[in-house]
mmCIF file of C-alpha atoms in Angstrom:
data_model
loop_
_atom_site.group_PDB
_atom_site.id
_atom_site.type_symbol
_atom_site.label_atom_id
_atom_site.label_comp_id
_atom_site.label_asym_id
_atom_site.label_seq_id
_atom_site.Cartn_x
_atom_site.Cartn_y
_atom_site.Cartn_z
ATOM 1 C CA GLU A 1 -3.694 15.149 0.301
ATOM 2 C CA THR A 2 -3.910 12.412 2.896
ATOM 3 C CA GLY A 3 -2.438 14.642 5.732
ATOM 4 C CA VAL A 4 0.399 11.931 6.090
ATOM 5 C CA THR A 5 3.646 13.108 5.680
ATOM 6 C CA GLN A 6 7.101 11.299 5.626
ATOM 7 C CA SER A 7 10.650 12.428 5.652
ATOM 8 C CA PRO A 8 13.205 12.515 4.076
ATOM 9 C CA THR A 9 11.607 12.198 0.385
ATOM 10 C CA HIS A 10 15.133 10.410 -0.446
ATOM 11 C CA LEU A 11 17.877 9.160 1.062
ATOM 12 C CA ILE A 12 21.085 7.620 -0.028
ATOM 13 C CA LYS A 13 23.004 5.138 2.186
ATOM 14 C CA THR A 14 25.739 2.558 2.300
ATOM 15 C CA ARG A 15 25.620 -1.168 2.935
ATOM 16 C CA GLY A 16 26.242 -1.700 6.661
ATOM 17 C CA GLN A 17 24.863 1.598 7.681
ATOM 18 C CA GLN A 18 21.665 2.648 9.455
ATOM 19 C CA VAL A 19 18.538 4.579 8.776
ATOM 20 C CA THR A 20 15.797 6.240 10.256
ATOM 21 C CA LEU A 21 12.754 7.167 8.441
ATOM 22 C CA ARG A 22 9.777 9.255 9.862
ATOM 23 C CA CYS A 23 5.975 9.540 9.356
ATOM 24 C CA SER A 24 3.845 12.054 10.608
ATOM 25 C CA SER A 25 -0.019 10.606 10.897
ATOM 26 C CA GLN A 26 -3.325 12.190 10.777
ATOM 27 C CA SER A 27 -4.168 13.689 14.296
ATOM 28 C CA GLY A 28 -6.137 11.003 16.256
ATOM 29 C CA HIS A 29 -5.158 8.293 14.234
ATOM 30 C CA ASN A 30 -3.593 5.044 16.817
ATOM 31 C CA THR A 31 -2.305 2.914 14.252
ATOM 32 C CA VAL A 32 0.254 3.245 11.815
ATOM 33 C CA SER A 33 1.698 0.471 9.357
ATOM 34 C CA TRP A 34 4.810 0.467 7.503
ATOM 35 C CA TYR A 35 5.369 -1.141 3.758
ATOM 36 C CA GLN A 36 8.412 -1.704 1.725
ATOM 37 C CA GLN A 37 7.726 -1.163 -2.094
ATOM 38 C CA ALA A 38 10.811 -2.596 -4.212
ATOM 39 C CA LEU A 39 11.060 -1.405 -7.916
ATOM 40 C CA GLY A 40 8.462 -2.905 -9.976
ATOM 41 C CA GLN A 41 6.735 -4.883 -7.199
ATOM 42 C CA GLY A 42 3.548 -4.081 -4.939
ATOM 43 C CA PRO A 43 4.027 -2.999 -1.254
ATOM 44 C CA GLN A 44 4.892 -5.513 1.612
ATOM 45 C CA PHE A 45 3.726 -4.930 4.859
ATOM 46 C CA ILE A 46 6.525 -4.730 7.353
ATOM 47 C CA PHE A 47 4.952 -4.351 10.667
ATOM 48 C CA GLN A 48 1.836 -2.372 12.343
ATOM 49 C CA TYR A 49 2.035 -0.247 15.695
ATOM 50 C CA TYR A 50 -1.057 0.675 17.701
ATOM 51 C CA ARG A 51 -0.844 3.054 20.545
ATOM 52 C CA GLU A 52 2.962 2.837 20.645
ATOM 53 C CA GLU A 53 3.370 -0.985 20.907
ATOM 54 C CA GLU A 54 4.161 -3.303 17.919
ATOM 55 C CA ASN A 55 1.023 -5.081 16.780
ATOM 56 C CA GLY A 56 2.112 -7.525 14.036
ATOM 57 C CA ARG A 57 5.039 -8.035 11.753
ATOM 58 C CA GLY A 58 5.425 -9.406 8.307
ATOM 59 C CA ASN A 59 8.006 -11.416 6.621
ATOM 60 C CA PHE A 60 11.076 -9.058 7.555
ATOM 61 C CA PRO A 61 14.091 -9.574 9.926
ATOM 62 C CA PRO A 62 14.507 -8.054 13.383
ATOM 63 C CA ARG A 63 16.857 -5.410 12.096
ATOM 64 C CA PHE A 64 13.667 -3.734 10.736
ATOM 65 C CA SER A 65 12.227 -2.020 13.909
ATOM 66 C CA GLY A 66 9.941 0.805 14.689
ATOM 67 C CA LEU A 67 8.642 3.363 17.191
ATOM 68 C CA GLN A 68 5.436 5.236 17.416
ATOM 69 C CA PHE A 69 5.067 8.311 19.652
ATOM 70 C CA PRO A 70 2.030 9.955 21.387
ATOM 71 C CA ASN A 71 2.034 12.748 19.057
ATOM 72 C CA TYR A 72 1.103 10.309 16.192
ATOM 73 C CA SER A 73 4.571 10.441 14.829
ATOM 74 C CA SER A 74 6.507 7.120 14.128
ATOM 75 C CA GLU A 75 10.023 6.099 13.025
ATOM 76 C CA LEU A 76 11.129 2.871 10.823
ATOM 77 C CA ASN A 77 14.624 1.783 11.851
ATOM 78 C CA VAL A 78 16.651 -0.158 9.651
ATOM 79 C CA ASN A 79 20.374 -1.308 10.735
ATOM 80 C CA ALA A 80 23.070 -3.184 8.996
ATOM 81 C CA LEU A 81 21.596 -2.080 5.475
ATOM 82 C CA GLU A 82 21.702 -4.654 2.450
ATOM 83 C CA LEU A 83 21.667 -3.373 -1.015
ATOM 84 C CA ASP A 84 17.898 -5.106 -1.069
ATOM 85 C CA ASP A 85 16.805 -2.591 1.318
ATOM 86 C CA SER A 86 16.553 -0.072 -1.547
ATOM 87 C CA ALA A 87 12.958 0.527 -1.987
ATOM 88 C CA LEU A 88 9.976 3.100 -1.399
ATOM 89 C CA TYR A 89 9.076 2.914 2.125
ATOM 90 C CA LEU A 90 5.397 3.966 2.924
ATOM 91 C CA CYS A 91 3.592 4.658 5.883
ATOM 92 C CA ALA A 92 -0.106 4.457 6.272
ATOM 93 C CA SER A 93 -2.407 5.550 9.144
ATOM 94 C CA SER A 94 -5.729 4.646 10.502
ATOM 95 C CA LEU A 95 -7.956 5.944 13.261
ATOM 96 C CA GLU A 96 -8.123 2.362 15.138
ATOM 97 C CA ILE A 97 -6.477 -1.141 14.614
ATOM 98 C CA SER A 98 -9.080 -2.465 12.568
ATOM 99 C CA GLY A 99 -9.642 1.029 10.592
ATOM 100 C CA GLU A 100 -10.276 -0.353 7.150
ATOM 101 C CA THR A 101 -9.491 3.117 5.551
ATOM 102 C CA GLN A 102 -5.693 3.482 5.700
ATOM 103 C CA TYR A 103 -4.109 6.878 4.463
ATOM 104 C CA PHE A 104 -0.812 6.702 2.918
ATOM 105 C CA GLY A 105 1.903 9.241 2.966
ATOM 106 C CA PRO A 106 4.358 9.806 -0.239
ATOM 107 C CA GLY A 107 6.889 7.733 0.611
ATOM 108 C CA THR A 108 10.827 7.688 1.496
ATOM 109 C CA ARG A 109 13.066 6.728 -1.302
ATOM 110 C CA LEU A 110 16.052 4.846 -0.023
ATOM 111 C CA LEU A 111 18.816 3.923 -2.127
ATOM 112 C CA VAL A 112 21.594 1.554 -0.536
ATOM 113 C CA LEU A 113 24.888 1.694 -2.387
ATOM 114 C CA LYS B 1 -0.538 -17.450 2.550
ATOM 115 C CA GLN B 2 -2.594 -14.872 0.946
ATOM 116 C CA GLU B 3 -1.428 -13.928 -2.822
ATOM 117 C CA VAL B 4 -2.779 -10.896 -5.094
ATOM 118 C CA THR B 5 -2.160 -11.431 -8.882
ATOM 119 C CA GLN B 6 -2.852 -8.703 -11.503
ATOM 120 C CA ILE B 7 -3.216 -9.232 -14.957
ATOM 121 C CA PRO B 8 -2.145 -7.661 -17.481
ATOM 122 C CA ALA B 9 1.168 -6.349 -16.080
ATOM 123 C CA ALA B 10 1.033 -3.509 -18.537
ATOM 124 C CA LEU B 11 -1.815 -2.065 -20.874
ATOM 125 C CA SER B 12 -1.550 0.667 -23.576
ATOM 126 C CA VAL B 13 -4.818 2.047 -24.909
ATOM 127 C CA PRO B 14 -5.934 5.182 -27.109
ATOM 128 C CA GLU B 15 -7.542 7.956 -25.274
ATOM 129 C CA GLY B 16 -11.604 7.194 -25.057
ATOM 130 C CA GLU B 17 -11.545 3.460 -25.130
ATOM 131 C CA ASN B 18 -13.103 1.748 -21.932
ATOM 132 C CA LEU B 19 -10.747 -0.743 -20.034
ATOM 133 C CA VAL B 20 -10.759 -3.307 -17.713
ATOM 134 C CA LEU B 21 -8.091 -4.265 -15.038
ATOM 135 C CA ASN B 22 -8.298 -7.830 -13.305
ATOM 136 C CA CYS B 23 -7.269 -8.861 -9.786
ATOM 137 C CA SER B 24 -7.196 -12.346 -8.185
ATOM 138 C CA PHE B 25 -6.617 -13.239 -4.697
ATOM 139 C CA THR B 26 -6.006 -16.834 -3.023
ATOM 140 C CA ASP B 27 -8.077 -16.518 0.384
ATOM 141 C CA SER B 28 -11.384 -15.678 0.307
ATOM 142 C CA ALA B 29 -11.194 -14.499 3.962
ATOM 143 C CA ILE B 30 -11.010 -10.705 3.222
ATOM 144 C CA TYR B 31 -12.737 -7.812 5.142
ATOM 145 C CA ASN B 32 -12.394 -5.790 1.983
ATOM 146 C CA LEU B 33 -10.773 -4.921 -1.334
ATOM 147 C CA GLN B 34 -9.198 -1.791 -2.288
ATOM 148 C CA TRP B 35 -7.861 -0.462 -5.710
ATOM 149 C CA PHE B 36 -5.255 2.356 -5.440
ATOM 150 C CA ARG B 37 -3.304 4.496 -8.105
ATOM 151 C CA GLN B 38 0.161 5.178 -8.032
ATOM 152 C CA ASP B 39 1.908 7.657 -10.376
ATOM 153 C CA PRO B 40 5.810 7.482 -10.747
ATOM 154 C CA GLY B 41 7.905 7.480 -7.724
ATOM 155 C CA LYS B 42 4.841 8.696 -5.634
ATOM 156 C CA GLY B 43 2.680 7.290 -3.023
ATOM 157 C CA LEU B 44 -0.724 5.733 -3.126
ATOM 158 C CA THR B 45 -3.832 7.119 -3.909
ATOM 159 C CA SER B 46 -6.919 5.200 -2.598
ATOM 160 C CA LEU B 47 -9.549 4.826 -5.414
ATOM 161 C CA LEU B 48 -12.570 2.516 -4.249
ATOM 162 C CA LEU B 49 -12.733 0.103 -1.396
ATOM 163 C CA ILE B 50 -15.358 -2.569 -1.638
ATOM 164 C CA GLN B 51 -16.362 -4.238 1.377
ATOM 165 C CA SER B 52 -16.607 -8.203 1.464
ATOM 166 C CA SER B 53 -20.659 -7.877 1.719
ATOM 167 C CA GLN B 54 -20.580 -5.869 -1.382
ATOM 168 C CA ARG B 55 -20.689 -6.703 -5.062
ATOM 169 C CA GLU B 56 -19.538 -3.335 -6.560
ATOM 170 C CA GLN B 57 -18.344 0.391 -6.081
ATOM 171 C CA THR B 58 -18.630 3.451 -8.513
ATOM 172 C CA SER B 59 -16.724 6.382 -8.474
ATOM 173 C CA GLY B 60 -17.361 8.802 -11.068
ATOM 174 C CA ARG B 61 -15.777 6.963 -14.346
ATOM 175 C CA LEU B 62 -14.559 3.859 -12.171
ATOM 176 C CA ASN B 63 -16.251 1.117 -11.139
ATOM 177 C CA ALA B 64 -14.917 -1.850 -9.186
ATOM 178 C CA SER B 65 -16.551 -5.259 -8.552
ATOM 179 C CA LEU B 66 -16.250 -7.943 -6.512
ATOM 180 C CA ASP B 67 -16.652 -11.709 -6.542
ATOM 181 C CA LYS B 68 -15.345 -12.882 -3.216
ATOM 182 C CA SER B 69 -16.233 -16.529 -3.811
ATOM 183 C CA SER B 70 -14.136 -16.977 -6.951
ATOM 184 C CA GLY B 71 -11.536 -14.705 -5.618
ATOM 185 C CA ARG B 72 -11.758 -12.027 -8.508
ATOM 186 C CA SER B 73 -12.171 -8.232 -8.868
ATOM 187 C CA THR B 74 -12.175 -6.022 -11.756
ATOM 188 C CA LEU B 75 -11.543 -2.172 -12.292
ATOM 189 C CA TYR B 76 -13.608 -0.897 -15.190
ATOM 190 C CA ILE B 77 -12.441 2.611 -16.377
ATOM 191 C CA ALA B 78 -14.757 4.198 -18.653
ATOM 192 C CA ALA B 79 -13.756 6.922 -21.526
ATOM 193 C CA SER B 80 -9.828 6.601 -20.579
ATOM 194 C CA GLN B 81 -7.984 9.981 -20.432
ATOM 195 C CA PRO B 82 -4.517 10.583 -20.754
ATOM 196 C CA GLY B 83 -4.434 11.608 -17.287
ATOM 197 C CA ASP B 84 -5.287 7.974 -16.138
ATOM 198 C CA SER B 85 -1.962 6.815 -16.834
ATOM 199 C CA ALA B 86 -0.540 5.593 -13.658
ATOM 200 C CA THR B 87 0.265 2.007 -11.964
ATOM 201 C CA TYR B 88 -2.920 0.411 -10.375
ATOM 202 C CA LEU B 89 -2.543 -1.662 -7.543
ATOM 203 C CA CYS B 90 -5.078 -3.984 -6.056
ATOM 204 C CA ALA B 91 -5.023 -4.949 -2.409
ATOM 205 C CA VAL B 92 -7.167 -7.194 0.000
ATOM 206 C CA TYR B 93 -7.762 -6.317 3.674
ATOM 207 C CA THR B 94 -6.994 -9.204 5.880
ATOM 208 C CA SER B 95 -6.344 -10.044 9.612
ATOM 209 C CA GLY B 96 -3.451 -12.019 10.620
ATOM 210 C CA GLY B 97 -4.192 -12.437 14.481
ATOM 211 C CA SER B 98 -4.081 -8.963 16.235
ATOM 212 C CA ASN B 99 -3.056 -7.015 13.309
ATOM 213 C CA TYR B 100 -4.728 -6.021 9.922
ATOM 214 C CA LYS B 101 -2.948 -5.530 6.883
ATOM 215 C CA LEU B 102 -2.992 -4.838 2.949
ATOM 216 C CA THR B 103 -1.786 -7.590 0.959
ATOM 217 C CA PHE B 104 -0.750 -5.929 -2.689
ATOM 218 C CA GLY B 105 -0.545 -7.293 -6.223
ATOM 219 C CA LYS B 106 2.322 -6.203 -8.344
ATOM 220 C CA GLY B 107 0.177 -3.517 -10.212
ATOM 221 C CA THR B 108 -1.025 -3.053 -13.855
ATOM 222 C CA LEU B 109 0.920 -0.004 -15.581
ATOM 223 C CA LEU B 110 -1.496 1.808 -17.660
ATOM 224 C CA THR B 111 -0.861 3.958 -20.420
ATOM 225 C CA VAL B 112 -3.417 6.154 -22.064
ATOM 226 C CA ASN B 113 -2.079 7.573 -25.269
ATOM 227 C CA PRO B 114 -3.546 10.917 -26.594
#
């Protein structure tokens, strides 16, 4: 148990819809990172939030956006869903921006039809 | 651009066998290298973290080595058990400007047969 939770566990959406995924970090963790893991692939870095501001982004379009709240929760929002967005979405929290130990949540499985 | 490669993609061994999983990375400017375990449809469980200044780390039956200059790491599992069956992911921790991130390989799917 890492103390990081994600909701929902599974989600089915249709192409063009919008989705919000949620993550609750360990108390005191100022940094949260989001990763996308397609089937058979390793996780890919989407972006990182530090003290409620975006602090770096991977190779993902602007329709992927996020929010981080003062209560150590965060959201990943994806607009205009595409079939290729079907994946396991993982959040990981750490104490500080350079915190090397990242604690992963169990993930949200998103299926886009 | 950092790239991480894991070999083999899949491995099947009988129970009790010792085994080695391989990981290579293209850019040696890393802070650390981490090995994770992932069970089907689940999140990631951290196994071992090797700092860039270290050569190896051990935890129980697991031993991970790091040769930063050659861009290689190995995960050694001793006396494998059916419960070790999972996907093992290697990741390097790097800085891209102000953010820090993990870059993962695609993983090795390990099956340990009773």
